[in-house]
Amino acid sequence: MRNYVFHYPHYFRYFGLTLLVLSVGILIYRFTSFGIFDLTAFCTPAAFSMVFIYFSKEKQNDERVVLLKFKALALAIPIAGLIFVLLDFSVNRTGYSIETDSWYSHSAFEYLTLALILAFAIFHFLKFRE
Amino acid sequence: MKNSIKVERAKKDLTQADLAEKVGVSRQTINSIEKGRFVPSTILALKMAEVFKTSVHEIFSLEEVDWQG
């Protein structure tokens, strides 16, 4: 009975990597053409790419890998949340923005991208350490 | 939880990689189980017992700390 959490087949990782390269391309294009460091344009496809990369099966996918991936997610999600809370606080402590008529905050895609990049790094660290 | 996987492997002249292949996990998983860093599932424990031609109780034993929450 094999019923693992990570649903996508292993080759989805390469699809995710392609999407990630495309995201970086968009970021570079926006910066070089318009001088804008467009994190939203980068993070929207990057978030999906990280979902494919992180949730695709490893080459050797066993119960220990599933546990380590879960542990890594459990660590990465609050750490990414804390990073964004601190970032938002550091920008918003100067006050309400009259120009944008809003408080500064990050998009869900930015949070998801950071959380999954952190989870990916923590997973490989745990895999190496254990 | 204590285990005697290393001893059982030596009896059957199996490397970690050999055992890993037989039970369908990675060598690192076998290493983690031997070192007590990872607790195997019931199915994996039963598979190991099957490979070693012994019972799960001969391979794994509970310690006092396992009874604590």
PDB file of C-alpha atoms in Angstrom:
ATOM      1  CA  MET A   1       0.000   0.000   0.000  1.00  0.00           C
ATOM      2  CA  ARG A   2       1.720   3.163  -1.186  1.00  0.00           C
ATOM      3  CA  ASN A   3      -0.175   6.352  -0.725  1.00  0.00           C
ATOM      4  CA  TYR A   4       2.183   9.268  -0.559  1.00  0.00           C
ATOM      5  CA  VAL A   5       1.257  12.889  -0.163  1.00  0.00           C
ATOM      6  CA  PHE A   6       3.346  14.272  -2.965  1.00  0.00           C
ATOM      7  CA  HIS A   7       1.153  13.954  -5.973  1.00  0.00           C
ATOM      8  CA  TYR A   8       3.053  15.141  -8.999  1.00  0.00           C
ATOM      9  CA  PRO A   9       5.299  12.699 -10.838  1.00  0.00           C
ATOM     10  CA  HIS A  10       9.039  13.320 -10.701  1.00  0.00           C
ATOM     11  CA  TYR A  11       9.246  14.948 -14.148  1.00  0.00           C
ATOM     12  CA  PHE A  12       6.964  17.790 -12.975  1.00  0.00           C
ATOM     13  CA  ARG A  13      10.071  19.126 -11.219  1.00  0.00           C
ATOM     14  CA  TYR A  14      11.583  19.948 -14.618  1.00  0.00           C
ATOM     15  CA  PHE A  15       8.384  21.681 -15.673  1.00  0.00           C
ATOM     16  CA  GLY A  16       8.607  23.702 -12.456  1.00  0.00           C
ATOM     17  CA  LEU A  17      12.262  24.546 -13.142  1.00  0.00           C
ATOM     18  CA  THR A  18      11.346  25.771 -16.639  1.00  0.00           C
ATOM     19  CA  LEU A  19       8.653  27.987 -15.139  1.00  0.00           C
ATOM     20  CA  LEU A  20      11.155  29.300 -12.581  1.00  0.00           C
ATOM     21  CA  VAL A  21      13.626  30.222 -15.326  1.00  0.00           C
ATOM     22  CA  LEU A  22      10.759  31.992 -17.138  1.00  0.00           C
ATOM     23  CA  SER A  23       9.961  33.912 -13.911  1.00  0.00           C
ATOM     24  CA  VAL A  24      13.555  35.071 -13.611  1.00  0.00           C
ATOM     25  CA  GLY A  25      13.424  36.080 -17.268  1.00  0.00           C
ATOM     26  CA  ILE A  26      10.330  38.193 -16.624  1.00  0.00           C
ATOM     27  CA  LEU A  27      12.018  39.860 -13.634  1.00  0.00           C
ATOM     28  CA  ILE A  28      15.117  40.685 -15.679  1.00  0.00           C
ATOM     29  CA  TYR A  29      13.011  41.924 -18.621  1.00  0.00           C
ATOM     30  CA  ARG A  30      10.921  44.216 -16.419  1.00  0.00           C
ATOM     31  CA  PHE A  31      14.047  45.601 -14.751  1.00  0.00           C
ATOM     32  CA  THR A  32      16.080  46.160 -17.906  1.00  0.00           C
ATOM     33  CA  SER A  33      13.179  47.509 -20.020  1.00  0.00           C
ATOM     34  CA  PHE A  34      11.272  49.624 -17.499  1.00  0.00           C
ATOM     35  CA  GLY A  35      13.617  49.938 -14.526  1.00  0.00           C
ATOM     36  CA  ILE A  36      11.020  48.243 -12.329  1.00  0.00           C
ATOM     37  CA  PHE A  37      11.966  45.540  -9.823  1.00  0.00           C
ATOM     38  CA  ASP A  38       8.617  43.779 -10.309  1.00  0.00           C
ATOM     39  CA  LEU A  39       8.459  41.181  -7.556  1.00  0.00           C
ATOM     40  CA  THR A  40       4.789  40.454  -8.237  1.00  0.00           C
ATOM     41  CA  ALA A  41       5.442  39.607 -11.891  1.00  0.00           C
ATOM     42  CA  PHE A  42       8.265  37.311 -10.760  1.00  0.00           C
ATOM     43  CA  CYS A  43       6.410  35.660  -7.883  1.00  0.00           C
ATOM     44  CA  THR A  44       3.179  34.804  -9.682  1.00  0.00           C
ATOM     45  CA  PRO A  45       4.744  32.158 -11.973  1.00  0.00           C
ATOM     46  CA  ALA A  46       7.501  31.423  -9.435  1.00  0.00           C
ATOM     47  CA  ALA A  47       4.926  30.385  -6.817  1.00  0.00           C
ATOM     48  CA  PHE A  48       3.449  27.815  -9.192  1.00  0.00           C
ATOM     49  CA  SER A  49       6.923  26.626 -10.175  1.00  0.00           C
ATOM     50  CA  MET A  50       7.828  26.053  -6.529  1.00  0.00           C
ATOM     51  CA  VAL A  51       4.579  24.142  -5.977  1.00  0.00           C
ATOM     52  CA  PHE A  52       5.510  21.799  -8.839  1.00  0.00           C
ATOM     53  CA  ILE A  53       9.118  21.476  -7.670  1.00  0.00           C
ATOM     54  CA  TYR A  54       8.369  20.935  -3.976  1.00  0.00           C
ATOM     55  CA  PHE A  55       5.345  18.673  -4.326  1.00  0.00           C
ATOM     56  CA  SER A  56       6.713  16.424  -7.063  1.00  0.00           C
ATOM     57  CA  LYS A  57       7.986  13.026  -6.031  1.00  0.00           C
ATOM     58  CA  GLU A  58      11.671  12.612  -5.286  1.00  0.00           C
ATOM     59  CA  LYS A  59      13.623  10.029  -7.263  1.00  0.00           C
ATOM     60  CA  GLN A  60      13.741   7.921  -4.113  1.00  0.00           C
ATOM     61  CA  ASN A  61      10.401   8.719  -2.552  1.00  0.00           C
ATOM     62  CA  ASP A  62       9.874   6.886   0.720  1.00  0.00           C
ATOM     63  CA  GLU A  63       8.188   7.589   4.062  1.00  0.00           C
ATOM     64  CA  ARG A  64      11.247   9.358   5.472  1.00  0.00           C
ATOM     65  CA  VAL A  65      11.246  11.810   2.547  1.00  0.00           C
ATOM     66  CA  VAL A  66       7.540  12.509   3.148  1.00  0.00           C
ATOM     67  CA  LEU A  67       8.219  13.187   6.841  1.00  0.00           C
ATOM     68  CA  LEU A  68      11.210  15.444   6.110  1.00  0.00           C
ATOM     69  CA  LYS A  69       9.198  17.433   3.540  1.00  0.00           C
ATOM     70  CA  PHE A  70       6.426  17.904   6.081  1.00  0.00           C
ATOM     71  CA  LYS A  71       8.923  18.988   8.777  1.00  0.00           C
ATOM     72  CA  ALA A  72      10.493  21.442   6.328  1.00  0.00           C
ATOM     73  CA  LEU A  73       7.074  22.926   5.460  1.00  0.00           C
ATOM     74  CA  ALA A  74       6.171  23.184   9.147  1.00  0.00           C
ATOM     75  CA  LEU A  75       9.339  25.233   9.735  1.00  0.00           C
ATOM     76  CA  ALA A  76       9.242  27.302   6.554  1.00  0.00           C
ATOM     77  CA  ILE A  77       5.651  28.544   6.774  1.00  0.00           C
ATOM     78  CA  PRO A  78       5.968  30.468  10.057  1.00  0.00           C
ATOM     79  CA  ILE A  79       9.501  31.660   9.217  1.00  0.00           C
ATOM     80  CA  ALA A  80       8.302  33.116   5.896  1.00  0.00           C
ATOM     81  CA  GLY A  81       5.340  34.672   7.691  1.00  0.00           C
ATOM     82  CA  LEU A  82       7.616  36.285  10.262  1.00  0.00           C
ATOM     83  CA  ILE A  83       9.926  37.638   7.556  1.00  0.00           C
ATOM     84  CA  PHE A  84       7.009  39.289   5.781  1.00  0.00           C
ATOM     85  CA  VAL A  85       5.508  40.667   8.992  1.00  0.00           C
ATOM     86  CA  LEU A  86       8.881  42.279   9.796  1.00  0.00           C
ATOM     87  CA  LEU A  87       9.267  43.581   6.228  1.00  0.00           C
ATOM     88  CA  ASP A  88       5.759  45.048   6.208  1.00  0.00           C
ATOM     89  CA  PHE A  89       6.319  46.573   9.630  1.00  0.00           C
ATOM     90  CA  SER A  90       9.602  48.158   8.590  1.00  0.00           C
ATOM     91  CA  VAL A  91       7.883  49.841   5.603  1.00  0.00           C
ATOM     92  CA  ASN A  92       4.569  50.690   7.259  1.00  0.00           C
ATOM     93  CA  ARG A  93       5.991  52.137  10.489  1.00  0.00           C
ATOM     94  CA  THR A  94       6.565  55.412   8.619  1.00  0.00           C
ATOM     95  CA  GLY A  95       2.812  55.668   8.268  1.00  0.00           C
ATOM     96  CA  TYR A  96      -0.063  55.296   5.866  1.00  0.00           C
ATOM     97  CA  SER A  97       0.942  55.847   2.226  1.00  0.00           C
ATOM     98  CA  ILE A  98      -0.865  58.812   0.728  1.00  0.00           C
ATOM     99  CA  GLU A  99       0.431  58.021  -2.772  1.00  0.00           C
ATOM    100  CA  THR A 100      -0.967  54.515  -2.888  1.00  0.00           C
ATOM    101  CA  ASP A 101      -3.836  55.184  -0.451  1.00  0.00           C
ATOM    102  CA  SER A 102      -3.028  51.972   1.394  1.00  0.00           C
ATOM    103  CA  TRP A 103      -0.724  50.237   3.778  1.00  0.00           C
ATOM    104  CA  TYR A 104       2.092  48.337   2.120  1.00  0.00           C
ATOM    105  CA  SER A 105       1.720  44.552   2.084  1.00  0.00           C
ATOM    106  CA  HIS A 106       2.964  41.582   0.139  1.00  0.00           C
ATOM    107  CA  SER A 107       0.909  39.392  -2.170  1.00  0.00           C
ATOM    108  CA  ALA A 108       0.019  35.767  -1.438  1.00  0.00           C
ATOM    109  CA  PHE A 109       2.230  34.691  -4.351  1.00  0.00           C
ATOM    110  CA  GLU A 110       5.250  36.413  -2.801  1.00  0.00           C
ATOM    111  CA  TYR A 111       4.598  34.677   0.514  1.00  0.00           C
ATOM    112  CA  LEU A 112       4.072  31.289  -1.146  1.00  0.00           C
ATOM    113  CA  THR A 113       7.262  31.651  -3.216  1.00  0.00           C
ATOM    114  CA  LEU A 114       9.372  32.496  -0.164  1.00  0.00           C
ATOM    115  CA  ALA A 115       7.741  29.800   1.986  1.00  0.00           C
ATOM    116  CA  LEU A 116       8.382  27.071  -0.583  1.00  0.00           C
ATOM    117  CA  ILE A 117      11.935  28.217  -1.369  1.00  0.00           C
ATOM    118  CA  LEU A 118      12.649  28.087   2.377  1.00  0.00           C
ATOM    119  CA  ALA A 119      10.939  24.692   2.663  1.00  0.00           C
ATOM    120  CA  PHE A 120      13.017  23.360  -0.253  1.00  0.00           C
ATOM    121  CA  ALA A 121      16.261  24.548   1.366  1.00  0.00           C
ATOM    122  CA  ILE A 122      15.284  23.223   4.820  1.00  0.00           C
ATOM    123  CA  PHE A 123      14.255  19.854   3.342  1.00  0.00           C
ATOM    124  CA  HIS A 124      17.645  19.356   1.691  1.00  0.00           C
ATOM    125  CA  PHE A 125      19.434  20.471   4.862  1.00  0.00           C
ATOM    126  CA  LEU A 126      17.439  17.966   6.947  1.00  0.00           C
ATOM    127  CA  LYS A 127      18.027  15.229   4.362  1.00  0.00           C
ATOM    128  CA  PHE A 128      21.776  15.879   4.457  1.00  0.00           C
ATOM    129  CA  ARG A 129      21.914  16.177   8.246  1.00  0.00           C
ATOM    130  CA  GLU A 130      19.878  13.058   8.985  1.00  0.00           C
TER     131      GLU A 130
ATOM    132  CA  MET B   1      13.123   2.701  20.600  1.00  0.00           C
ATOM    133  CA  LYS B   2      16.079   0.354  20.215  1.00  0.00           C
ATOM    134  CA  ASN B   3      16.754  -1.784  17.202  1.00  0.00           C
ATOM    135  CA  SER B   4      19.153  -4.502  16.170  1.00  0.00           C
ATOM    136  CA  ILE B   5      19.053  -3.935  12.431  1.00  0.00           C
ATOM    137  CA  LYS B   6      22.832  -3.715  12.163  1.00  0.00           C
ATOM    138  CA  VAL B   7      23.192  -7.075  13.897  1.00  0.00           C
ATOM    139  CA  GLU B   8      20.515  -8.682  11.733  1.00  0.00           C
ATOM    140  CA  ARG B   9      22.152  -7.270   8.607  1.00  0.00           C
ATOM    141  CA  ALA B  10      25.485  -8.735   9.682  1.00  0.00           C
ATOM    142  CA  LYS B  11      23.841 -12.143  10.226  1.00  0.00           C
ATOM    143  CA  LYS B  12      22.436 -12.083   6.705  1.00  0.00           C
ATOM    144  CA  ASP B  13      25.518 -10.381   5.239  1.00  0.00           C
ATOM    145  CA  LEU B  14      23.498  -7.471   3.902  1.00  0.00           C
ATOM    146  CA  THR B  15      24.687  -3.910   3.393  1.00  0.00           C
ATOM    147  CA  GLN B  16      22.409  -0.963   4.103  1.00  0.00           C
ATOM    148  CA  ALA B  17      21.941  -0.552   0.352  1.00  0.00           C
ATOM    149  CA  ASP B  18      20.982  -4.244  -0.050  1.00  0.00           C
ATOM    150  CA  LEU B  19      18.401  -4.012   2.720  1.00  0.00           C
ATOM    151  CA  ALA B  20      17.094  -0.717   1.347  1.00  0.00           C
ATOM    152  CA  GLU B  21      16.568  -2.257  -2.068  1.00  0.00           C
ATOM    153  CA  LYS B  22      14.766  -5.272  -0.632  1.00  0.00           C
ATOM    154  CA  VAL B  23      12.311  -3.214   1.440  1.00  0.00           C
ATOM    155  CA  GLY B  24      11.869  -0.419  -1.112  1.00  0.00           C
ATOM    156  CA  VAL B  25      13.389   2.587   0.650  1.00  0.00           C
ATOM    157  CA  SER B  26      16.582   4.617   0.287  1.00  0.00           C
ATOM    158  CA  ARG B  27      19.880   3.701   1.961  1.00  0.00           C
ATOM    159  CA  GLN B  28      19.681   6.945   3.958  1.00  0.00           C
ATOM    160  CA  THR B  29      16.357   5.800   5.406  1.00  0.00           C
ATOM    161  CA  ILE B  30      17.905   2.534   6.620  1.00  0.00           C
ATOM    162  CA  ASN B  31      20.811   4.519   8.096  1.00  0.00           C
ATOM    163  CA  SER B  32      18.383   6.878   9.866  1.00  0.00           C
ATOM    164  CA  ILE B  33      16.420   3.941  11.304  1.00  0.00           C
ATOM    165  CA  GLU B  34      19.592   2.215  12.545  1.00  0.00           C
ATOM    166  CA  LYS B  35      20.762   5.389  14.243  1.00  0.00           C
ATOM    167  CA  GLY B  36      17.346   5.870  15.866  1.00  0.00           C
ATOM    168  CA  ARG B  37      16.674   9.145  14.056  1.00  0.00           C
ATOM    169  CA  PHE B  38      13.645   7.828  12.175  1.00  0.00           C
ATOM    170  CA  VAL B  39      10.884   5.487  13.313  1.00  0.00           C
ATOM    171  CA  PRO B  40       9.717   3.192  10.494  1.00  0.00           C
ATOM    172  CA  SER B  41       6.062   2.590   9.696  1.00  0.00           C
ATOM    173  CA  THR B  42       4.430  -0.704  10.617  1.00  0.00           C
ATOM    174  CA  ILE B  43       4.620  -1.882   7.013  1.00  0.00           C
ATOM    175  CA  LEU B  44       8.325  -1.084   6.738  1.00  0.00           C
ATOM    176  CA  ALA B  45       9.056  -2.810  10.073  1.00  0.00           C
ATOM    177  CA  LEU B  46       7.150  -5.896   8.913  1.00  0.00           C
ATOM    178  CA  LYS B  47       9.027  -5.912   5.611  1.00  0.00           C
ATOM    179  CA  MET B  48      12.348  -5.810   7.473  1.00  0.00           C
ATOM    180  CA  ALA B  49      11.237  -8.684   9.692  1.00  0.00           C
ATOM    181  CA  GLU B  50      10.294 -10.620   6.570  1.00  0.00           C
ATOM    182  CA  VAL B  51      13.727 -10.021   4.995  1.00  0.00           C
ATOM    183  CA  PHE B  52      15.524 -11.062   8.194  1.00  0.00           C
ATOM    184  CA  LYS B  53      13.190 -14.060   8.610  1.00  0.00           C
ATOM    185  CA  THR B  54      12.400 -13.022  12.156  1.00  0.00           C
ATOM    186  CA  SER B  55       9.674 -11.184  14.072  1.00  0.00           C
ATOM    187  CA  VAL B  56       9.328  -7.428  14.539  1.00  0.00           C
ATOM    188  CA  HIS B  57       9.871  -7.884  18.311  1.00  0.00           C
ATOM    189  CA  GLU B  58      13.268  -9.436  17.668  1.00  0.00           C
ATOM    190  CA  ILE B  59      14.361  -6.333  15.754  1.00  0.00           C
ATOM    191  CA  PHE B  60      12.648  -3.460  17.596  1.00  0.00           C
ATOM    192  CA  SER B  61      12.131  -2.954  21.324  1.00  0.00           C
ATOM    193  CA  LEU B  62      10.554  -0.146  23.325  1.00  0.00           C
ATOM    194  CA  GLU B  63      12.438   1.970  25.827  1.00  0.00           C
ATOM    195  CA  GLU B  64      11.154   3.813  28.906  1.00  0.00           C
ATOM    196  CA  VAL B  65      11.181   7.146  27.073  1.00  0.00           C
ATOM    197  CA  ASP B  66       8.813   5.784  24.400  1.00  0.00           C
ATOM    198  CA  TRP B  67       6.076   5.508  27.012  1.00  0.00           C
ATOM    199  CA  GLN B  68       6.266   9.193  27.831  1.00  0.00           C
ATOM    200  CA  GLY B  69       4.205  11.707  25.856  1.00  0.00           C
TER     201      GLY B  69
END
